Amino acid sequence: MDETNMDTLKTIAACMALLASGQCAAQDQIETVVNAAVQPVMQAEGIQGMAVAVTVNGQAHYFNYGVASKETGNPVTQDTLFEIGSVSKTFTATLAAYAQATGKLSLSDKASQILPALHGSAFDHISVLQLGTYSAGGLPLQFPAEYDSADKMLGYYKQWKPLYAPGSHRLYSNPSLGLFGYLAAHSMGQPFDELMEKTLLPKLGLQHTYVHVPQDQMALYAQGYNKDGKPVRVSPGALDSEAYGVKTSASDLLAYVDANMKPASLEKPLQQGIALTHSGYYTVGNMIQGLGWEMYRYPITLDHLLDGNATPMAMEAHTVQWLNPPQTQPENVLINKTGSTGGFGAYVAFVPSKDIGIVILANKNYPNAERVKIAHQILSALPQ
């Protein structure tokens, strides 16, 4: 281990000890922990800008690094808009769970019951819940290129054949969660984007979160950068809004975390919907699958959290162990989700029983393992 890494570990260890003793809860001490975890990763991964937000007992702390755009030199702030990739799936799941709570949708319905265009396909035998938990039978990570557009995607589903018995395997999939959101919107009788921006986001109290960034907010939209440092932003695709289309800021995303941890101020059906997203439907190893969210017993070792967010979990099929009935949120769990687009990387993790959470946003798609390490270091240092 080189001297810089050793110094970083010593800094983190020292402040963790103070935080644990209750002597180091102020913004500047939390900043010491965050700086020690974030800055080496930014340097090693060539990340231009990052926004980190931490909530501790309802108190928000914001830490901003670098620039939102190399071209403009604008600094990152807590209001900078980042693409959050698959963290969007948690918003989609919340909308679907809200649809169930308001009697518009039943998770037990077969997909073709809701969308008659799917009659006669494999979706006569696949439930809404199976789509929402990636267990429809092997839908792939991405749409095939020839079907990756709004006008072609229904044709894809009509001809698709399961690789596994529905409900038997988990295979992480944009077409699976995307169709889940599409069916939810169909059951509510409005376009998905409209329901998200005019119904769900306002009900959650979020005023700076978008599927389509308005023109008057474009100056706050960070520029993403690919692995070669070239500027990129997310491209349109089939069910992109549902699977990976949300753009938001550290301040709004932290407010979303707080709403998930303490939903009592929200209207009753939304409280019920959030509870559904935090329910455990099945397990794969140490991971408990919710709707959109993924959960682990807390405290959790770094190795187990890394395993749950590793490439094999996203790219390979896993046999699932269903929890019957679904398990309401256990007393001590860490709830998390990663998300990426071509030029952005996001991670959200929170522990409701401890009232702590973290949001990490970057304008580069860097490895999930580095995001998880940052979050685990910081959360472990906060008062428990």
Coordinates of C-alpha atoms in Angstrom, one line a residue:
M1 CA 0.0 0.0 0.0
D2 CA 1.5 3.4 -1.0
E3 CA 1.9 6.3 1.5
T4 CA -1.1 8.3 0.1
N5 CA -3.5 5.4 0.6
M6 CA -2.2 4.8 4.1
D7 CA -2.7 8.4 5.0
T8 CA -6.3 8.3 3.6
L9 CA -7.1 5.2 5.7
K10 CA -5.6 6.8 8.8
T11 CA -7.7 10.0 8.2
I12 CA -10.9 7.9 7.8
A13 CA -10.1 5.8 10.8
A14 CA -9.5 8.8 13.0
C15 CA -12.7 10.5 12.1
M16 CA -14.7 7.3 12.3
A17 CA -13.5 7.0 15.9
L18 CA -14.6 10.5 16.7
L19 CA -18.0 10.1 14.9
A20 CA -18.6 6.9 16.8
S21 CA -17.9 8.7 20.1
G22 CA -20.4 11.4 19.1
Q23 CA -17.7 14.1 19.0
C24 CA -17.5 14.5 15.2
A25 CA -21.0 15.0 13.8
A26 CA -20.5 18.6 12.6
Q27 CA -20.4 19.4 8.9
D28 CA -16.6 19.9 8.8
Q29 CA -15.9 16.5 10.4
I30 CA -18.2 14.7 8.1
E31 CA -16.5 16.6 5.3
T32 CA -13.2 15.1 6.3
V33 CA -14.6 11.6 6.0
V34 CA -16.2 12.3 2.7
N35 CA -13.1 14.1 1.2
A36 CA -10.9 11.1 2.2
A37 CA -13.3 8.7 0.5
V38 CA -14.1 10.6 -2.6
Q39 CA -11.0 12.5 -3.7
P40 CA -8.7 9.6 -4.3
V41 CA -11.4 7.9 -6.5
M42 CA -12.0 11.0 -8.5
Q43 CA -8.3 11.3 -9.2
A44 CA -7.8 7.6 -10.0
E45 CA -10.9 7.4 -12.2
G46 CA -10.5 10.7 -14.0
I47 CA -13.9 12.0 -12.9
Q48 CA -14.5 15.6 -13.7
G49 CA -17.3 16.3 -11.2
M50 CA -19.1 14.7 -8.3
A51 CA -21.9 15.7 -5.9
V52 CA -22.2 13.8 -2.6
A53 CA -25.0 14.3 -0.2
V54 CA -25.4 12.7 3.2
T55 CA -28.4 12.7 5.5
V56 CA -27.9 12.0 9.2
N57 CA -31.0 12.2 11.5
G58 CA -32.8 14.4 9.0
Q59 CA -29.9 16.8 8.6
A60 CA -28.6 17.2 5.1
H61 CA -24.9 17.7 4.3
Y62 CA -23.7 18.5 0.8
F63 CA -20.2 18.1 -0.7
N64 CA -19.4 19.1 -4.3
Y65 CA -16.3 18.4 -6.3
G66 CA -14.9 19.5 -9.7
V67 CA -16.8 20.8 -12.6
A68 CA -20.2 20.0 -14.2
S69 CA -18.6 20.6 -17.6
K70 CA -15.0 20.9 -18.8
E71 CA -16.2 23.1 -21.6
T72 CA -17.9 25.8 -19.4
G73 CA -15.9 25.2 -16.2
N74 CA -19.1 25.5 -14.2
P75 CA -18.6 24.0 -10.7
V76 CA -20.7 21.2 -9.4
T77 CA -23.3 22.3 -6.9
Q78 CA -26.1 20.5 -5.0
D79 CA -28.4 21.7 -7.7
T80 CA -26.4 20.3 -10.7
L81 CA -28.5 17.9 -12.7
F82 CA -27.0 14.4 -13.3
E83 CA -28.3 11.4 -15.2
I84 CA -28.9 8.7 -12.7
G85 CA -29.4 5.7 -15.0
S86 CA -31.0 2.7 -13.4
V87 CA -31.6 4.5 -10.1
S88 CA -34.6 5.7 -12.2
K89 CA -36.0 2.2 -11.8
T90 CA -36.8 3.0 -8.2
F91 CA -38.9 5.9 -9.3
T92 CA -40.7 3.7 -11.8
A93 CA -41.3 1.1 -9.1
T94 CA -42.7 3.7 -6.8
L95 CA -45.1 4.8 -9.5
A96 CA -46.2 1.2 -10.1
A97 CA -46.6 0.6 -6.4
Y98 CA -48.6 3.8 -6.1
A99 CA -50.8 2.5 -8.9
Q100 CA -51.4 -0.7 -6.9
A101 CA -52.1 1.3 -3.7
T102 CA -54.7 3.4 -5.5
G103 CA -56.4 0.3 -7.0
K104 CA -55.4 0.9 -10.6
L105 CA -53.0 -2.1 -10.9
S106 CA -52.5 -5.5 -9.3
L107 CA -49.0 -6.9 -9.2
S108 CA -50.4 -10.4 -9.5
D109 CA -52.1 -9.6 -12.8
K110 CA -50.6 -11.1 -16.0
A111 CA -49.0 -8.6 -18.3
S112 CA -51.4 -9.3 -21.1
Q113 CA -54.4 -8.7 -18.9
I114 CA -53.3 -5.1 -18.6
L115 CA -52.0 -4.7 -22.2
P116 CA -54.2 -6.5 -24.7
A117 CA -51.6 -6.1 -27.4
L118 CA -49.6 -8.8 -25.6
H119 CA -52.4 -11.4 -25.8
G120 CA -51.2 -14.7 -27.3
S121 CA -47.5 -14.0 -26.3
A122 CA -45.4 -15.3 -23.4
F123 CA -46.8 -12.5 -21.3
D124 CA -50.1 -14.4 -20.9
H125 CA -48.1 -16.3 -18.2
I126 CA -45.9 -13.5 -16.8
S127 CA -47.1 -11.4 -13.9
V128 CA -46.5 -7.7 -13.4
L129 CA -44.6 -8.5 -10.2
Q130 CA -42.2 -10.8 -12.2
L131 CA -41.5 -8.0 -14.6
G132 CA -40.8 -5.7 -11.6
T133 CA -38.4 -8.1 -10.1
Y134 CA -36.5 -9.2 -13.2
S135 CA -37.9 -12.7 -13.0
A136 CA -40.0 -12.9 -16.1
G137 CA -37.9 -15.7 -17.5
G138 CA -34.8 -14.2 -19.0
L139 CA -35.5 -10.9 -20.6
P140 CA -32.1 -9.5 -21.5
L141 CA -30.2 -6.6 -20.1
Q142 CA -30.9 -4.4 -23.1
F143 CA -33.3 -4.4 -26.1
P144 CA -31.8 -5.8 -29.3
A145 CA -30.7 -2.9 -31.5
E146 CA -33.4 -3.5 -34.1
Y147 CA -36.2 -3.2 -31.4
D148 CA -34.7 -0.4 -29.4
S149 CA -37.3 2.3 -30.2
A150 CA -40.8 3.2 -29.1
D151 CA -42.4 2.0 -32.3
K152 CA -40.6 -1.4 -32.4
M153 CA -40.6 -2.5 -28.7
L154 CA -44.0 -4.1 -28.6
G155 CA -43.0 -6.2 -31.6
Y156 CA -40.1 -7.4 -29.5
Y157 CA -42.2 -8.6 -26.6
K158 CA -44.7 -10.3 -28.9
Q159 CA -42.0 -12.6 -30.4
W160 CA -39.9 -13.0 -27.2
K161 CA -39.6 -16.6 -25.7
P162 CA -38.6 -17.2 -22.1
L163 CA -35.3 -19.0 -21.4
Y164 CA -36.5 -20.0 -17.9
A165 CA -39.8 -20.7 -16.2
P166 CA -41.3 -17.4 -15.2
G167 CA -40.5 -16.7 -11.5
S168 CA -37.5 -19.1 -11.4
H169 CA -34.6 -16.9 -12.2
R170 CA -33.4 -13.3 -11.8
L171 CA -31.8 -11.7 -14.8
Y172 CA -31.3 -7.9 -14.5
S173 CA -33.1 -6.3 -17.4
N174 CA -34.1 -2.9 -18.8
P175 CA -36.9 -4.5 -20.9
S176 CA -38.3 -6.2 -17.8
L177 CA -38.4 -3.2 -15.5
G178 CA -39.3 -0.9 -18.5
L179 CA -42.4 -2.9 -19.3
F180 CA -43.3 -2.9 -15.6
G181 CA -43.4 0.9 -15.7
Y182 CA -45.2 0.9 -19.1
L183 CA -47.9 -1.3 -17.7
A184 CA -48.3 0.8 -14.6
A185 CA -48.8 3.9 -16.7
H186 CA -51.2 2.1 -19.0
S187 CA -53.3 1.0 -16.0
M188 CA -53.4 4.7 -14.9
G189 CA -54.6 5.9 -18.3
Q190 CA -51.8 8.4 -18.9
P191 CA -48.4 8.5 -20.6
F192 CA -45.5 7.4 -18.3
D193 CA -43.6 10.7 -18.6
E194 CA -46.6 12.7 -17.7
L195 CA -47.4 10.6 -14.7
M196 CA -43.9 10.8 -13.5
E197 CA -43.4 14.6 -13.9
K198 CA -46.9 15.8 -13.0
T199 CA -48.1 13.2 -10.5
L200 CA -45.3 11.2 -8.7
L201 CA -42.5 13.7 -8.5
P202 CA -44.7 16.5 -7.1
K203 CA -46.3 14.1 -4.6
L204 CA -42.8 13.2 -3.4
G205 CA -42.0 16.9 -3.0
L206 CA -39.3 16.9 -5.7
Q207 CA -39.1 20.1 -7.7
H208 CA -35.8 19.6 -9.5
T209 CA -36.1 16.1 -10.9
Y210 CA -37.0 15.5 -14.5
V211 CA -37.5 12.9 -17.3
H212 CA -37.1 15.7 -19.8
V213 CA -34.9 18.6 -18.6
P214 CA -36.8 21.8 -19.4
Q215 CA -35.0 24.4 -21.5
D216 CA -34.8 26.8 -18.6
Q217 CA -32.9 24.2 -16.5
M218 CA -30.4 23.1 -19.2
A219 CA -27.7 25.3 -17.8
L220 CA -27.8 23.1 -14.7
Y221 CA -27.5 19.9 -16.6
A222 CA -24.0 18.4 -16.2
Q223 CA -22.1 17.2 -19.2
G224 CA -21.3 13.5 -19.0
Y225 CA -18.0 12.0 -20.2
N226 CA -17.3 8.6 -21.6
K227 CA -14.3 6.4 -20.8
D228 CA -12.3 8.4 -23.5
G229 CA -13.2 11.7 -21.9
K230 CA -15.6 12.6 -24.8
P231 CA -18.8 14.5 -24.0
V232 CA -21.9 12.3 -24.0
R233 CA -25.5 12.4 -22.8
V234 CA -28.1 9.6 -22.7
S235 CA -29.7 8.7 -26.1
P236 CA -33.4 7.9 -26.7
G237 CA -34.3 4.2 -26.6
A238 CA -37.2 1.9 -26.0
L239 CA -38.7 2.5 -22.6
D240 CA -35.8 4.8 -21.7
S241 CA -37.8 6.9 -19.4
E242 CA -38.9 3.9 -17.4
A243 CA -35.6 2.2 -17.1
Y244 CA -32.9 4.8 -17.0
G245 CA -34.3 8.3 -17.9
V246 CA -34.4 10.4 -14.8
K247 CA -32.2 13.4 -14.3
T248 CA -31.9 15.0 -10.8
S249 CA -29.7 16.8 -8.4
A250 CA -28.0 15.8 -5.2
S251 CA -30.4 17.9 -3.1
D252 CA -33.6 16.4 -4.7
L253 CA -32.2 12.9 -4.6
L254 CA -31.4 13.2 -1.0
A255 CA -34.9 14.5 -0.4
Y256 CA -36.1 11.3 -2.1
V257 CA -34.0 9.2 0.2
D258 CA -35.6 11.0 3.2
A259 CA -39.0 10.4 1.8
N260 CA -38.2 6.7 1.5
M261 CA -36.9 6.6 5.1
K262 CA -39.7 8.8 6.6
P263 CA -42.8 8.7 4.4
A264 CA -45.3 9.7 7.1
S265 CA -45.8 13.2 5.7
L266 CA -46.8 11.8 2.3
E267 CA -50.4 10.9 1.3
K268 CA -51.5 7.4 2.4
P269 CA -51.4 5.6 -1.0
L270 CA -47.8 6.9 -1.6
Q271 CA -46.8 5.7 1.9
Q272 CA -48.2 2.3 1.0
G273 CA -46.5 2.4 -2.4
I274 CA -43.1 3.1 -0.8
A275 CA -43.7 0.2 1.6
L276 CA -44.3 -2.1 -1.3
T277 CA -41.0 -1.1 -3.0
H278 CA -39.2 -1.9 0.3
S279 CA -40.8 -5.3 0.6
G280 CA -38.6 -8.3 0.1
Y281 CA -39.9 -10.6 -2.7
Y282 CA -37.1 -13.1 -3.0
T283 CA -33.5 -13.6 -2.2
V284 CA -30.4 -14.2 -4.3
G285 CA -27.4 -14.8 -1.9
N286 CA -27.3 -11.9 0.5
M287 CA -29.4 -9.7 -1.6
I288 CA -33.1 -9.2 -0.9
Q289 CA -35.0 -8.0 -4.1
G290 CA -37.5 -5.2 -3.6
L291 CA -39.2 -3.3 -6.4
G292 CA -36.5 -1.2 -7.9
W293 CA -34.5 -1.2 -4.7
E294 CA -32.2 -4.0 -3.5
M295 CA -31.7 -4.7 0.2
Y296 CA -29.2 -6.3 2.6
R297 CA -29.3 -7.1 6.3
Y298 CA -27.5 -4.3 8.2
P299 CA -24.8 -4.0 9.2
I300 CA -23.3 -5.5 6.1
T301 CA -19.7 -6.2 5.2
L302 CA -18.1 -4.4 2.4
D303 CA -17.4 -7.7 0.6
H304 CA -21.1 -8.7 0.7
L305 CA -22.2 -5.3 -0.6
L306 CA -19.6 -5.4 -3.4
D307 CA -20.8 -8.9 -4.4
G308 CA -24.4 -7.7 -4.6
N309 CA -23.4 -4.9 -6.9
A310 CA -20.9 -6.7 -8.9
T311 CA -21.0 -7.4 -12.7
P312 CA -22.2 -11.1 -12.3
M313 CA -25.3 -9.9 -10.5
A314 CA -26.2 -7.7 -13.4
M315 CA -25.1 -9.9 -16.3
E316 CA -25.9 -13.5 -15.2
A317 CA -29.1 -15.4 -14.4
H318 CA -29.5 -16.5 -10.7
T319 CA -32.0 -18.9 -9.2
V320 CA -34.3 -17.1 -6.8
Q321 CA -35.8 -18.1 -3.4
W322 CA -39.2 -16.5 -3.1
L323 CA -40.4 -15.1 0.2
N324 CA -44.0 -16.1 0.7
P325 CA -45.6 -14.0 1.8
P326 CA -43.4 -11.0 0.7
Q327 CA -41.4 -9.8 3.7
T328 CA -42.2 -6.3 4.9
Q329 CA -39.1 -4.2 5.3
P330 CA -36.9 -5.9 8.0
E331 CA -35.9 -3.9 11.0
N332 CA -32.3 -3.4 10.0
V333 CA -31.6 -3.2 6.2
L334 CA -29.4 -1.2 3.9
I335 CA -31.4 -0.3 0.8
N336 CA -29.4 0.6 -2.3
K337 CA -29.3 1.0 -6.1
T338 CA -26.7 1.8 -8.6
G339 CA -27.2 3.5 -11.9
S340 CA -25.2 4.4 -15.0
T341 CA -25.5 5.9 -18.5
G342 CA -22.7 6.3 -21.0
G343 CA -21.4 9.4 -19.3
F344 CA -22.7 9.3 -15.7
G345 CA -22.5 7.1 -12.6
A346 CA -24.9 7.2 -9.6
Y347 CA -25.3 5.3 -6.3
V348 CA -27.9 5.7 -3.5
A349 CA -27.8 3.8 -0.2
F350 CA -29.7 4.3 3.1
V351 CA -30.5 2.6 6.3
P352 CA -34.0 3.6 7.5
S353 CA -33.5 2.2 11.1
K354 CA -30.4 4.4 11.6
D355 CA -31.8 7.4 9.7
I356 CA -28.6 7.7 7.6
G357 CA -28.3 7.8 3.8
I358 CA -26.0 8.8 1.0
V359 CA -26.3 10.0 -2.6
I360 CA -23.3 9.9 -4.9
L361 CA -23.5 11.5 -8.4
A362 CA -20.7 11.7 -11.0
N363 CA -20.4 12.8 -14.6
K364 CA -18.6 9.7 -15.6
N365 CA -19.6 6.0 -15.6
Y366 CA -16.9 4.6 -13.2
P367 CA -16.9 1.2 -11.6
N368 CA -19.7 0.3 -9.2
A369 CA -17.2 -1.2 -6.8
E370 CA -15.7 2.3 -6.3
R371 CA -19.1 3.8 -5.6
V372 CA -19.9 1.1 -3.1
K373 CA -16.6 1.5 -1.3
I374 CA -17.1 5.3 -1.0
A375 CA -20.6 4.8 0.4
H376 CA -19.6 2.0 2.8
Q377 CA -16.7 4.0 4.2
I378 CA -18.9 7.1 4.8
L379 CA -21.9 5.3 6.1
S380 CA -19.8 3.2 8.5
A381 CA -18.3 6.5 9.9
L382 CA -21.7 8.1 10.6
P383 CA -23.4 7.9 14.1
Q384 CA -25.3 4.6 14.3

